[in-house]
Structures are given as structure tokens and as C-alpha cells.
Coordinates of C-alpha atoms in Angstrom, one line a residue:
M251 CA -15.6 -41.9 -24.6
L252 CA -17.6 -39.1 -26.3
T253 CA -16.4 -36.9 -23.2
S254 CA -13.0 -37.7 -23.4
W255 CA -12.9 -37.3 -27.2
L256 CA -14.6 -34.1 -26.9
D257 CA -11.6 -33.0 -24.3
R258 CA -9.3 -33.9 -27.0
L259 CA -11.0 -31.9 -29.6
G260 CA -11.4 -28.7 -26.9
N261 CA -7.3 -28.7 -26.2
W262 CA -6.7 -29.0 -30.0
N263 CA -9.0 -26.5 -31.0
P264 CA -10.9 -24.6 -28.7
Q265 CA -12.9 -22.7 -31.1
L266 CA -14.4 -25.8 -33.6
L267 CA -15.4 -27.5 -30.4
R268 CA -17.7 -24.3 -29.7
E269 CA -19.5 -24.0 -33.2
L270 CA -19.8 -28.3 -33.2
K271 CA -22.0 -27.8 -29.3
G272 CA -24.0 -25.1 -31.2
R273 CA -25.0 -26.9 -34.9
L274 CA -24.5 -30.8 -34.3
Q275 CA -27.7 -31.0 -32.0
P276 CA -29.6 -34.2 -32.7
R277 CA -32.5 -33.3 -34.3
A278 CA -30.4 -30.8 -37.2
V279 CA -28.3 -34.0 -37.3
G280 CA -31.4 -36.0 -38.3
V281 CA -32.7 -33.6 -40.1
V282 CA -29.9 -33.2 -42.8
A283 CA -29.3 -36.6 -43.2
F284 CA -32.4 -37.9 -43.9
L285 CA -31.8 -34.9 -46.5
S286 CA -29.2 -35.6 -47.7
L287 CA -30.2 -39.6 -48.8
F288 CA -33.9 -38.4 -50.2
A289 CA -32.3 -36.1 -52.3
Q290 CA -29.7 -38.9 -53.3
V291 CA -32.1 -41.3 -53.9
Q292 CA -34.0 -38.9 -56.2
L293 CA -31.5 -38.2 -58.0
V294 CA -30.6 -42.1 -58.7
L295 CA -34.2 -42.7 -59.9
F296 CA -34.4 -39.6 -62.2
F297 CA -31.3 -41.3 -63.7
R298 CA -32.8 -44.6 -63.8
D299 CA -35.4 -43.1 -65.7
L300 CA -33.2 -42.1 -68.6
L301 CA -32.6 -45.4 -68.8
P302 CA -34.3 -47.5 -72.0
S303 CA -37.4 -49.4 -70.7
Q304 CA -38.2 -52.5 -71.8
I305 CA -41.8 -52.2 -72.3
D306 CA -42.4 -49.3 -74.4
P307 CA -41.1 -50.4 -77.6
L308 CA -40.9 -46.7 -79.2
K309 CA -38.7 -45.4 -76.1
T310 CA -36.3 -48.4 -76.5
A311 CA -35.9 -47.9 -80.0
Y312 CA -32.7 -44.8 -79.5
N313 CA -31.1 -43.7 -76.2
R314 CA -28.0 -42.0 -75.4
Y315 CA -27.2 -45.1 -72.8
C316 CA -27.7 -47.9 -75.9
L317 CA -24.5 -49.2 -77.1
G318 CA -25.8 -50.2 -81.3
P319 CA -25.4 -47.6 -83.9
E320 CA -26.0 -44.0 -83.8
A321 CA -29.1 -42.8 -85.3
E322 CA -29.3 -41.2 -88.4
T323 CA -31.4 -38.4 -87.6
S324 CA -30.1 -37.6 -84.0
T325 CA -28.7 -34.3 -82.5
Y326 CA -26.6 -34.1 -79.6
R327 CA -25.3 -37.1 -79.8
T328 CA -27.9 -38.9 -77.6
G329 CA -29.9 -41.2 -80.2
Y330 CA -28.3 -44.8 -80.4
Q331 CA -30.2 -48.0 -81.0
C332 CA -30.5 -50.0 -78.9
V333 CA -29.8 -54.3 -79.2
A334 CA -30.8 -56.9 -76.5
N335 CA -28.6 -59.8 -76.1
F336 CA -29.0 -63.2 -76.2
A337 CA -31.1 -63.7 -72.9
G338 CA -32.9 -60.5 -73.9
R339 CA -31.5 -57.7 -72.0
L340 CA -30.6 -54.5 -73.9
E341 CA -27.2 -53.6 -74.1
L342 CA -26.6 -50.5 -71.8
N343 CA -23.4 -48.2 -71.5
W344 CA -23.0 -48.4 -67.9
R345 CA -19.8 -46.4 -68.1
L346 CA -21.4 -43.1 -69.7
W347 CA -24.4 -43.7 -67.4
G348 CA -22.1 -44.1 -64.4
L349 CA -19.9 -40.7 -65.6
D350 CA -23.1 -38.5 -66.3
L351 CA -24.1 -39.0 -62.5
F352 CA -20.6 -38.1 -61.3
V353 CA -20.7 -35.2 -63.3
T354 CA -23.8 -34.1 -62.1
L355 CA -22.9 -35.0 -58.6
S356 CA -19.6 -33.2 -58.8
I357 CA -21.7 -30.0 -60.4
I358 CA -23.8 -30.0 -57.5
G359 CA -22.0 -31.0 -54.9
A360 CA -19.1 -28.4 -55.6
I361 CA -21.3 -25.3 -56.1
A362 CA -23.2 -25.9 -53.4
L363 CA -20.2 -26.6 -51.3
L364 CA -18.5 -23.4 -52.0
A365 CA -21.7 -21.1 -52.4
V366 CA -23.4 -22.1 -49.1
S367 CA -19.9 -22.6 -47.1
F368 CA -19.1 -18.5 -48.2
Y369 CA -23.0 -17.6 -47.0
L370 CA -22.6 -19.6 -43.4
L371 CA -18.9 -18.0 -42.8
C372 CA -19.5 -14.4 -44.3
A373 CA -22.5 -14.1 -42.1
D374 CA -21.8 -16.1 -39.0
M375 CA -18.4 -13.7 -38.9
G376 CA -20.4 -10.5 -39.7
K377 CA -23.0 -11.0 -37.0
E378 CA -20.1 -12.4 -34.5
E379 CA -18.4 -8.3 -35.3
S380 CA -22.1 -6.7 -35.5
R381 CA -22.5 -8.4 -31.6
G382 CA -19.4 -7.8 -30.4
T383 CA -18.4 -11.4 -29.2
F384 CA -15.3 -11.4 -31.3
N385 CA -13.7 -8.9 -29.3
F386 CA -13.7 -11.7 -26.5
I387 CA -11.8 -14.4 -29.0
R388 CA -9.5 -11.5 -29.8
L389 CA -8.6 -10.9 -26.5
S390 CA -8.4 -14.7 -25.9
P391 CA -4.7 -16.1 -26.2
R392 CA -5.4 -18.6 -29.2
S393 CA -3.9 -17.8 -32.5
A394 CA -5.8 -16.6 -35.6
Q395 CA -4.5 -19.5 -37.0
S396 CA -6.6 -21.9 -34.7
V397 CA -9.9 -19.2 -34.7
M398 CA -10.1 -19.3 -38.5
V399 CA -9.5 -22.9 -38.5
G400 CA -12.4 -23.8 -36.3
K401 CA -14.6 -21.9 -37.8
L402 CA -14.2 -23.0 -41.2
L403 CA -14.3 -26.6 -39.9
G404 CA -17.4 -25.4 -37.7
V405 CA -19.9 -23.2 -38.8
P406 CA -20.8 -25.5 -42.1
A407 CA -20.7 -28.8 -39.9
L408 CA -24.4 -29.2 -40.9
L409 CA -23.4 -28.7 -45.1
Y410 CA -20.5 -30.9 -44.3
L411 CA -22.7 -33.5 -43.4
F412 CA -25.4 -33.4 -46.3
L413 CA -22.9 -33.4 -49.1
G414 CA -20.3 -36.0 -47.0
L415 CA -23.1 -38.4 -47.1
G416 CA -22.9 -38.3 -50.5
L417 CA -20.0 -39.3 -51.0
P418 CA -20.2 -42.8 -51.4
L419 CA -22.7 -42.6 -54.3
H420 CA -20.4 -39.9 -56.0
L421 CA -17.3 -42.3 -55.2
G422 CA -19.0 -45.2 -56.7
A423 CA -20.1 -43.5 -59.8
G424 CA -16.6 -42.4 -60.5
L425 CA -15.6 -46.0 -60.9
L426 CA -18.4 -47.2 -62.4
A427 CA -17.2 -44.8 -65.0
K428 CA -13.9 -46.3 -64.7
I429 CA -11.8 -42.9 -63.4
P430 CA -9.0 -43.8 -61.7
L431 CA -9.4 -43.7 -57.9
T432 CA -5.6 -41.9 -57.6
L433 CA -7.9 -38.9 -59.9
I434 CA -10.9 -39.1 -58.1
L435 CA -9.1 -38.6 -55.0
L436 CA -6.9 -36.1 -55.9
F437 CA -10.2 -34.0 -57.0
Y438 CA -11.5 -34.5 -53.5
G439 CA -8.2 -32.6 -52.7
V440 CA -8.7 -29.5 -55.4
V441 CA -12.7 -29.2 -54.3
L442 CA -11.5 -28.8 -50.7
A443 CA -8.3 -26.4 -51.4
G444 CA -11.2 -24.3 -53.4
A445 CA -13.3 -25.1 -50.2
A446 CA -10.4 -23.5 -47.6
F447 CA -9.4 -20.7 -50.3
W448 CA -13.2 -19.1 -50.6
G449 CA -14.0 -19.9 -46.8
L450 CA -11.3 -17.7 -46.2
A451 CA -12.5 -15.2 -48.7
A452 CA -15.7 -15.3 -47.1
L453 CA -14.1 -14.8 -42.9
L454 CA -11.9 -11.9 -44.2
L455 CA -15.0 -9.9 -46.3
G456 CA -16.6 -10.7 -42.6
L457 CA -13.8 -9.3 -40.6
S458 CA -14.1 -6.4 -42.9
Q459 CA -17.6 -5.9 -43.2
K460 CA -19.7 -3.3 -40.7
G461 CA -23.2 -1.9 -40.3
K462 CA -26.4 -2.7 -40.9
W463 CA -25.1 -4.1 -44.9
S464 CA -23.2 -7.3 -43.4
G465 CA -26.0 -9.1 -44.4
V466 CA -26.4 -8.2 -47.8
Q467 CA -23.0 -8.5 -48.5
S468 CA -23.2 -11.8 -47.4
F469 CA -26.2 -12.5 -50.0
G470 CA -24.4 -10.9 -52.5
G471 CA -21.0 -12.4 -52.2
A472 CA -22.7 -15.8 -52.4
G473 CA -24.9 -15.3 -55.1
F474 CA -21.8 -13.9 -57.2
L475 CA -19.7 -16.6 -56.3
A476 CA -22.5 -19.6 -57.6
W477 CA -22.8 -17.0 -60.6
F478 CA -19.4 -17.4 -61.3
L479 CA -19.0 -21.2 -60.6
G480 CA -22.1 -21.7 -62.4
V481 CA -20.8 -19.5 -65.8
N482 CA -17.2 -21.1 -65.6
T483 CA -18.2 -24.6 -65.6
I484 CA -20.3 -23.9 -68.3
M485 CA -17.8 -22.5 -70.2
V486 CA -15.5 -25.4 -69.6
M487 CA -17.8 -28.1 -70.5
S488 CA -18.5 -26.1 -73.6
G489 CA -14.9 -25.6 -74.7
V490 CA -14.6 -22.1 -74.3
P491 CA -11.1 -21.2 -73.1
Y492 CA -10.0 -17.7 -73.5
L493 CA -12.9 -16.0 -71.4
L494 CA -13.5 -17.2 -68.1
G495 CA -12.4 -20.4 -68.6
S496 CA -8.3 -19.4 -68.2
W497 CA -6.8 -17.8 -65.3
A498 CA -10.2 -17.5 -63.4
G499 CA -11.3 -20.6 -64.2
L500 CA -8.5 -22.2 -62.2
F501 CA -10.5 -21.1 -58.9
N502 CA -13.6 -23.3 -59.9
P503 CA -12.7 -26.6 -58.8
L504 CA -15.1 -28.1 -61.5
A505 CA -12.7 -26.9 -64.1
G506 CA -11.0 -29.7 -63.7
L507 CA -13.1 -32.5 -64.2
T508 CA -12.2 -32.4 -68.0
G509 CA -9.1 -34.1 -66.8
L510 CA -11.5 -37.0 -64.8
I511 CA -14.3 -37.1 -68.0
H512 CA -11.7 -38.2 -70.4
S513 CA -10.2 -41.1 -68.0
S514 CA -12.8 -42.9 -68.8
W515 CA -11.5 -43.5 -72.5
L516 CA -15.4 -43.0 -73.7
A517 CA -15.3 -41.1 -77.3
P518 CA -15.7 -37.4 -77.3
E519 CA -18.6 -37.4 -79.3
M520 CA -20.9 -39.8 -77.0
I521 CA -19.9 -38.0 -73.8
G522 CA -21.0 -34.3 -75.7
Y523 CA -19.5 -32.3 -73.1
G524 CA -15.6 -31.7 -71.9
L525 CA -14.4 -31.5 -75.3
R526 CA -10.8 -32.5 -75.8
D527 CA -8.2 -30.1 -77.2
G528 CA -8.2 -29.6 -81.5
Q529 CA -12.3 -29.2 -80.6
G530 CA -12.1 -25.8 -78.7
G531 CA -11.5 -27.5 -75.1
H532 CA -10.1 -26.5 -72.0
Q533 CA -7.5 -29.6 -72.0
G534 CA -5.8 -26.9 -75.0
L535 CA -5.0 -24.4 -72.8
L536 CA -0.8 -23.6 -72.1
W537 CA 1.0 -22.2 -69.2
Y538 CA 3.9 -20.5 -70.6
G539 CA 3.9 -23.7 -73.3
M540 CA 3.2 -26.1 -70.5
P541 CA 0.1 -28.3 -71.6
I542 CA -1.1 -28.1 -68.0
F543 CA -4.4 -29.1 -68.6
R544 CA -3.8 -32.1 -70.8
Q545 CA -3.4 -34.2 -68.0
G546 CA -5.9 -35.1 -65.4
W547 CA -3.2 -35.3 -62.4
T548 CA -1.0 -32.5 -63.9
A549 CA -4.2 -29.7 -64.4
L550 CA -5.5 -30.9 -60.7
G551 CA -1.6 -30.5 -59.1
F552 CA -2.0 -27.2 -61.0
M553 CA -5.4 -25.8 -59.7
I554 CA -4.2 -27.1 -55.7
A555 CA -1.5 -25.0 -56.1
N556 CA -3.0 -21.6 -57.3
F557 CA -5.7 -22.2 -54.4
G558 CA -2.6 -22.6 -52.1
V559 CA -0.9 -19.2 -53.0
G560 CA -4.7 -17.6 -52.3
V561 CA -4.8 -19.4 -49.2
Y562 CA -1.1 -17.9 -48.2
W563 CA -2.6 -14.1 -49.5
L564 CA -6.0 -14.2 -47.6
S565 CA -4.4 -15.7 -44.2
R566 CA -2.2 -13.1 -44.2
G567 CA -5.0 -10.3 -44.1
I568 CA -7.0 -12.5 -41.8
Q569 CA -3.9 -12.3 -39.6
R570 CA -3.9 -8.3 -39.7
R571 CA -7.3 -8.3 -39.3
F572 CA -7.4 -10.4 -36.5
R573 CA -6.0 -9.0 -33.4
S574 CA -6.6 -4.7 -34.8
P575 CA -10.0 -4.2 -36.9
Q576 CA -8.7 -1.2 -37.8
R577 CA -5.6 -2.7 -39.9
L578 CA -5.5 -2.1 -43.6
L579 CA -5.8 -5.5 -45.0
I580 CA -2.8 -5.4 -46.6
S581 CA 0.6 -3.7 -46.0
K582 CA 2.3 -2.3 -48.7
A583 CA 5.5 -4.5 -48.6
Q584 CA 3.2 -7.7 -49.2
S585 CA 1.4 -5.8 -52.0
Y586 CA 4.5 -6.1 -54.2
G587 CA 4.6 -9.4 -53.7
L588 CA 0.8 -10.0 -54.5
T589 CA 1.6 -8.3 -57.6
A590 CA 4.2 -10.4 -58.7
S591 CA 2.3 -13.4 -57.7
F592 CA -0.5 -11.9 -59.7
A593 CA 1.2 -11.0 -62.9
L594 CA 3.4 -14.7 -62.7
A595 CA 0.0 -16.6 -62.7
T596 CA -1.8 -14.7 -65.4
A597 CA 1.0 -14.2 -68.2
G598 CA 1.4 -17.3 -68.7
F599 CA -1.7 -18.0 -70.4
L600 CA -1.2 -15.5 -73.2
F601 CA 0.9 -17.8 -75.1
Q602 CA -2.0 -20.2 -76.7
N603 CA -1.8 -22.4 -79.6
W604 CA -4.6 -21.1 -81.0
E605 CA -4.6 -22.8 -84.1
S606 CA -5.8 -26.1 -82.2
F607 CA -8.3 -23.9 -81.3
G608 CA -9.4 -22.8 -85.0
A609 CA -8.7 -19.1 -83.7
R610 CA -6.2 -16.5 -85.0
G611 CA -5.5 -12.7 -84.1
D612 CA -8.6 -11.9 -82.7
L613 CA -8.9 -14.4 -80.2
R614 CA -5.3 -13.4 -79.0
L615 CA -6.4 -9.8 -78.5
A616 CA -9.8 -10.9 -77.2
N617 CA -7.0 -12.7 -74.9
L618 CA -5.4 -10.1 -73.8
V619 CA -8.6 -7.8 -73.3
N620 CA -9.6 -10.4 -70.7
L621 CA -6.1 -9.4 -69.0
Q622 CA -6.4 -6.2 -69.0
L623 CA -9.8 -7.0 -67.4
Y624 CA -8.1 -9.3 -64.6
S625 CA -5.3 -6.2 -64.1
F626 CA -8.7 -3.5 -63.5
I627 CA -10.5 -5.9 -61.1
F628 CA -6.9 -6.9 -59.6
L629 CA -5.9 -3.3 -59.3
A630 CA -9.1 -2.3 -58.2
L631 CA -9.6 -4.0 -55.1
L632 CA -5.9 -3.6 -54.2
A633 CA -6.6 -0.2 -53.9
F634 CA -9.5 -1.0 -51.9
A635 CA -7.2 -2.7 -49.1
L636 CA -3.9 -0.3 -49.2
S637 CA -6.2 2.8 -49.2
P638 CA -6.5 4.4 -45.7
D639 CA -9.7 5.8 -44.0
R640 CA -10.0 9.4 -42.8
T641 CA -9.1 7.9 -39.0
Q642 CA -6.2 6.1 -40.1
L643 CA -4.8 9.2 -41.9
E644 CA -5.3 11.2 -38.8
D645 CA -2.9 8.2 -37.0
W646 CA -0.4 8.9 -40.4
L647 CA 0.2 12.1 -39.8
Q648 CA 0.3 12.6 -36.0
N649 CA 2.9 10.1 -36.6
R650 CA 4.3 11.1 -38.9
G651 CA 6.5 13.3 -36.6
Q652 CA 8.6 10.6 -35.2
L653 CA 9.4 10.0 -39.0
P654 CA 12.7 10.9 -41.0
R655 CA 12.5 14.9 -42.3
G656 CA 12.7 15.2 -46.1
K657 CA 11.8 14.3 -49.4
R658 CA 13.4 10.7 -49.2
G659 CA 12.0 10.0 -45.8
L660 CA 8.2 11.1 -46.9
V661 CA 8.8 8.7 -49.8
D662 CA 10.1 6.1 -48.2
N663 CA 6.9 5.8 -46.1
L664 CA 4.3 6.6 -48.8
L665 CA 6.1 3.1 -50.2
W666 CA 6.4 1.1 -47.4
G667 CA 4.5 2.8 -44.4
E668 CA 1.5 1.8 -42.8
N669 CA -2.3 3.9 -42.8
S670 CA 0.2 6.0 -44.9
P671 CA -1.8 7.5 -48.7
A672 CA -1.7 4.7 -50.8
P673 CA -1.4 6.0 -54.4
L674 CA 1.9 6.2 -55.1
A675 CA 2.1 2.5 -53.9
L676 CA -0.8 1.5 -56.0
G677 CA 1.4 3.1 -59.2
V678 CA 4.5 1.2 -58.0
N679 CA 2.3 -1.8 -58.5
A680 CA 0.8 -0.7 -61.7
G681 CA 4.3 -0.5 -62.6
L682 CA 5.4 -3.9 -61.7
L683 CA 2.8 -5.3 -63.7
F684 CA 3.7 -3.2 -66.8
L685 CA 7.1 -4.5 -66.4
F686 CA 6.3 -8.3 -66.1
I687 CA 3.8 -8.2 -69.3
A688 CA 5.5 -6.1 -71.3
P689 CA 8.0 -8.3 -72.8
S690 CA 4.9 -11.2 -73.7
L691 CA 3.4 -7.6 -75.8
L692 CA 6.3 -7.0 -77.4
L693 CA 6.7 -11.2 -78.3
L694 CA 2.9 -11.2 -79.3
A695 CA 2.9 -8.3 -81.9
D696 CA 3.2 -8.9 -85.7
S697 CA 4.7 -5.9 -86.6
G698 CA 6.7 -2.7 -85.0
A699 CA 2.8 -0.7 -84.8
D700 CA 1.0 -3.1 -83.1
K701 CA 3.5 -3.6 -80.8
V702 CA 3.6 0.4 -79.9
F703 CA 0.3 0.5 -80.0
G704 CA -0.4 -2.4 -77.7
L705 CA 2.4 -1.2 -75.1
L706 CA 0.3 2.3 -75.0
A707 CA -2.9 0.4 -74.7
W708 CA -1.5 -1.3 -71.7
A709 CA 0.0 1.3 -69.9
L710 CA -2.6 3.4 -70.3
G711 CA -4.5 1.3 -69.0
L712 CA -2.5 0.9 -65.9
V713 CA -2.8 4.7 -65.6
F714 CA -6.2 4.4 -65.8
V715 CA -6.8 2.5 -62.9
W716 CA -4.1 4.7 -60.7
V717 CA -6.3 7.8 -61.4
C718 CA -9.1 5.9 -60.1
G719 CA -6.6 4.8 -57.0
F720 CA -5.6 9.1 -56.6
W721 CA -9.7 10.1 -56.8
A722 CA -10.5 7.6 -54.5
Q723 CA -8.2 8.7 -51.5
A724 CA -9.2 11.6 -52.0
A725 CA -12.9 10.5 -51.4
L726 CA -11.9 8.6 -48.5
T727 CA -10.5 11.8 -46.4
I728 CA -14.4 13.0 -46.4
K729 CA -15.9 12.7 -43.1
G730 CA -18.2 10.0 -43.1
L731 CA -17.7 8.1 -46.2
Q732 CA -16.6 4.8 -45.3
R733 CA -14.2 3.3 -47.5
G734 CA -16.7 0.0 -49.2
S735 CA -18.4 3.0 -50.6
A736 CA -15.9 5.3 -51.6
V737 CA -13.6 3.0 -53.6
A738 CA -16.6 1.8 -55.1
V739 CA -18.0 5.1 -56.8
V740 CA -15.0 6.0 -57.5
F741 CA -13.9 3.3 -59.9
V742 CA -17.6 2.5 -60.9
G743 CA -17.8 6.5 -61.7
L744 CA -14.6 6.7 -63.6
G745 CA -14.4 3.3 -65.6
V746 CA -17.9 2.9 -66.5
V747 CA -19.5 6.6 -66.8
L748 CA -16.9 8.6 -68.0
P749 CA -16.3 6.1 -71.2
L750 CA -20.3 6.7 -71.8
L751 CA -19.7 10.0 -71.5
A752 CA -16.5 10.9 -74.0
A753 CA -18.7 8.2 -76.6
Y754 CA -22.0 11.0 -76.0
L755 CA -19.8 13.9 -76.5
T756 CA -17.9 12.0 -79.7
R757 CA -21.7 11.2 -80.7
T758 CA -20.3 7.6 -82.2
W759 CA -18.9 4.0 -81.0
S760 CA -16.0 4.3 -83.1
F761 CA -13.4 2.2 -80.7
G762 CA -10.7 4.8 -81.0
S763 CA -12.8 7.3 -79.7
F764 CA -13.8 6.4 -76.2
F765 CA -12.2 2.7 -75.4
W766 CA -8.7 4.4 -75.1
W767 CA -10.1 6.9 -71.9
S768 CA -11.2 3.7 -70.7
P769 CA -9.9 0.9 -68.0
L770 CA -9.7 -1.4 -71.6
P771 CA -7.9 0.2 -74.2
L772 CA -6.4 -2.5 -76.4
I773 CA -10.5 -2.8 -77.1
A774 CA -9.8 -0.1 -79.2
L775 CA -6.9 -1.9 -81.5
A776 CA -9.6 -4.1 -82.7
S777 CA -10.6 -0.9 -85.2
P778 CA -8.5 -0.7 -88.4
I779 CA -8.2 2.6 -87.5
H780 CA -5.5 2.8 -84.4
T781 CA -3.1 4.7 -86.5
L782 CA -0.5 7.3 -85.1
S783 CA -2.4 9.6 -88.0
S784 CA -6.1 9.1 -86.3
G785 CA -5.0 10.8 -83.4
A786 CA -8.0 8.6 -80.8
W787 CA -4.6 7.6 -78.7
L788 CA -4.6 11.0 -78.0
W789 CA -7.8 11.6 -76.2
G790 CA -6.9 8.9 -73.6
A791 CA -3.4 9.6 -73.1
A792 CA -4.8 13.6 -72.3
G793 CA -7.5 12.7 -70.5
N794 CA -5.7 10.5 -68.2
G795 CA -2.8 12.9 -67.3
L796 CA -5.6 15.6 -67.1
L797 CA -7.8 13.2 -64.4
L798 CA -4.1 12.2 -63.0
V799 CA -2.9 15.7 -62.0
L800 CA -6.6 16.7 -60.5
G801 CA -6.5 13.5 -59.1
G802 CA -3.2 14.0 -57.1
L803 CA -4.1 17.6 -56.3
A804 CA -6.8 16.8 -54.9
C805 CA -5.7 14.4 -52.7
W806 CA -2.7 16.7 -52.0
R807 CA -5.7 19.8 -50.8
Q808 CA -7.8 16.8 -48.7
L809 CA -4.5 15.5 -47.3
D810 CA -3.1 19.6 -46.2
Q811 CA -6.9 20.7 -44.8
L812 CA -6.4 17.3 -42.7
R813 CA -3.1 18.3 -41.7
R814 CA -4.3 22.2 -40.7
A815 CA -7.5 20.7 -38.6
Q816 CA -5.0 18.5 -36.7
S817 CA -2.3 21.4 -36.1
L818 CA -5.0 23.3 -34.4
W819 CA -6.6 20.8 -32.5
L820 CA -3.0 19.9 -31.3
A821 CA -3.1 24.1 -30.3
T822 CA -6.0 23.9 -27.8
A823 CA -5.7 23.5 -24.0
P824 CA -5.8 20.1 -23.1
S825 CA -9.2 20.7 -21.1
Q826 CA -10.6 21.5 -24.7
R827 CA -9.4 18.4 -26.5
L828 CA -11.5 16.3 -24.0
T829 CA -14.2 18.1 -24.7
S830 CA -14.1 19.0 -28.6
R831 CA -14.2 16.1 -31.0
K832 CA -11.5 15.2 -32.9
F833 CA -11.4 17.3 -36.4

């Protein structure tokens, strides 16, 4: 029976069978099962010790899980007087106890699932790429989708076993807290969607990493993901909706826990975390005016849809890299659709009912700065994905002779062509972001001056990213410089060093003096002197314009040198080409 089951599994997905055979050894399975059960027992014993004891009267006077009146000197809402029933047994709030256990298991399990599986998948893919074994998989007739599904399900198989054995305890704790079964199952769907999204991101990173730093990248990526999930979960549980708890929080499955917490119908004052809207909670967020986080099923459904869009775009990049590891992560045509998806998703969080959070214009501006930060990171990653390196530019120059001549043909190729320089396409993506967000800025501004400076600050931030894209493309034409190092150095250098240098030269940390010349010019609007008469915005406009011109000239000069070197190489005799390196 086992043999027939393995045969069916091998026929459905040979890659999954290969991964499972190498990992599901009897000894490894036994050790993982023992560790999982041992960890569950320890956690239950820990929560049992939190219950009041009938032996020590001082300990049973007040407790978080008692049902008596709240203590007058209680802090953190954990002191409730313990009262006994007619049988002499303490009346305990088992619903709250089950909720705390459910939330604890959810946080530990979700972070462990996403971060550890990210590391395992990325490290495994990097190992196969460095050893060259993945090239044999590329030569097989199997599709990229089949191979990646096998990797996603097979590589973290022992981790899935460890966490899967804890599902009965998790489900029982949720039912004890009176959370509806449908919401718990929907939450499981969100976690699985998040695991698929971050797993595909790990596989894509593994396909992109090269050299001796592949292990460091895997560990760093998993560490960053664990940090992001932890910090974002703390913000969501403590009721911080306008920082990482908005759009970025949709990539954290634990952001949907607030709906499950309040479906237990316990008083928010008794729970003490995951506050409701009107109290600064995550449930007060609006998306294009819709309270998607107010109901648990709408919040979880929206998060699944968001993960689905992310999985779609990641799968496009994996399909491009699967057969040809030298291809760019994304085509220029796909980048325009990705930018439109990003703009539509993030712009919806600009309109919030800030009075429900006890906030006014300061948090509204913070939300705009938050969006500008997201846009800078998004366009920086897009520049990394779109910018061809020296070898790819050589191929583009060599094939350019077969393309239509004239300025129109060149522009079309720069906008849509494969391996063509990225700055023009990056500028189009920045322009799309401006067009999507500009109407929202006009509606949010209170006065005409705020509208002008809001649009100006938003445009300067996008131009700054465009400048970085020009310099990154010029750096990539330098021989021997890898894509990741070039783009990272340019964006970090221009985005961090230049504002600090401007602040040093002006000898002031005033907003208007140097934030106009940075990736986040909207911060300058917090200064009371951001007026036309101050002239501070001229520094940003002039600096960005100068860097844009210089970056364009540097990029053109590098491409011209590369074209001349290619012409000289083609002019040599065929016998000399075989013995000489290609420029």
C-alpha cells in the first residue's frame, strides 16, 4: 500500500517525492514528533501554573483568570478577585485562558512557520544552484510550477510535521475561547497563503543569489522576516494602525488575529491586547472607506486576496528564472502591471477616520510618509529586478541591429525590450505611482498651499528614486560588479549619505534644509516654514535635477564605451575572437 501511494505521489510530483525521501527518515520523524509533543506539554504546564492555586491563599487572592471584581490596585488588567462556588472550587475564566493559549500558539507557530521555512527554502535553492544540481532539473520536462510546489511542500516537511502535531491543541484552545470554527479555519487559510507567499519569495531569492554569500543572504532574509513579523505583531496587538500595521501588515498573517480575538466576545478591558476600533486598534483601519478589519471574515478574506496577488507576481518571476537563470526577474511590461497593483493596494489606506484613533493631521502626514517609504522600497526593488548587468547589456547591444532604427524604435525598446537599460522604464513606473497617488493627495490637503507642496514633495521623492535608478544602471556596466552590490551601494549611498551630507553642509537639522533632498520629502511638510518664500524646496529640486542629468550622462557614457568595445571586438578577425576575451 505504501509503495502504491509513493508511486502515485511520484507520478503527480516527482520533485516532492525526491524531497520527502531525503528528509522523512524514521529517526528524524521520531525526534521531531517527540520535540513537538514535549514543547506542547511544557507550554500547557506553563499556562496551568498561571491559574490560581487553592493551596496558597495569597496567590489565589487575585488572578487574571478569576471571575470576581477587578482589584483597585490592579495593573495591566490582570487582577480579578478569586471567588469559590458552593462546592468550594474557584470560578475560573476558562474562555480567557483558552484565548491566551490560542494567541500564544498562533504567534509562535506562524513566526516559526514563515521564518524557518523561508530559511530552509532559500538555503536549499542556493545550495542546489551553487552545486549545479538544479541545472539537471531545468533540463527535465517538468514545469516550473510542479518543481516549485514540490520544493514548497517537501523541503520544510519536518517543520510542517512539528507544527502539524500542535494543531489539535491549537484548535482546542480556540474552541475553548468560543472562537467560531469557520473563523479558525479561515485563519489557517491565511497562514497557508502567507506561507506560500514567503516561500515563493525565498525560492526566488535562492534563484537570484550567487557566490559564497548565499548562506548569509538566506540567514539574513529569514532574520529580517522574523523581525518584521515580531515587530508588526506587537504593533497590531498594541493598536498602532498607521505604521507597519497598515498595508505591510497584510503580509503578516497574525494581523488577522484581532478579528478572532474579539469573536470570543470577551471584554476588551479583560483581554488587554488587540484593542477595538475607537481605542486605537487595528480594527479601525479603512481601505477606500471600507472597514475591512472590523469583521473577522472580511479581514481574513482580504488578506488571502492580498497574498494571492503577491503569489501571482512572485510566480511570474520564478517562471522567468527557472529555465534561464540569466534572465531578469521581471519584464518591463510586467513591471507596469506590478506598479499598478502596488499603487491600488497602498492608496486605499490613505483615507482613514483619524478621529477614531484620537489623531489629527500629524498622523495623517505620518501615514503619507509611510506610503512614500513603501514607494521608495518598492521602486528600489523594482530597479534591482529591471536593471540588466554588463553581460545582458552586451547581448542587448548585439541584438539591437535587428531592431527598428530611429528614435521611436529605440524608445519602444527601452520601454518594452528585454535586457534594455532600465532607467526609462523605471521613470514610467514612478510616473504611474505619481498619477495614482496625486488625486488622493489633493483630496487630503486642507489648503491650496498644502496641495502644492504635497504634490511637489511626492514628485521629488519619485524623482529621487529615478536618479538612483540612473546611477545604479551606470554602476552595473562596470566590469566585475554584481547586480546586488551595485544597486545596494547606489540606493544606500544616495538615499542615506546625501541627506546627511546636506545636513552637515547646511549646519542645521531643520526639516526644510535637507529632507527635500532625500527619499522622503514629505517629512519636510512637518516643518512650519515649508513656504515658497523659504526656498528650501529649491534645494531638493535643484539637487535632484543636477543628479538626474549627471546620472543620465554617466549611464550614456558607459553604454557608449560598451558599444565601442563591442564594435572593436566584432571588427577583429574570427581567429582572434576565439583567443581573446569579449571586451
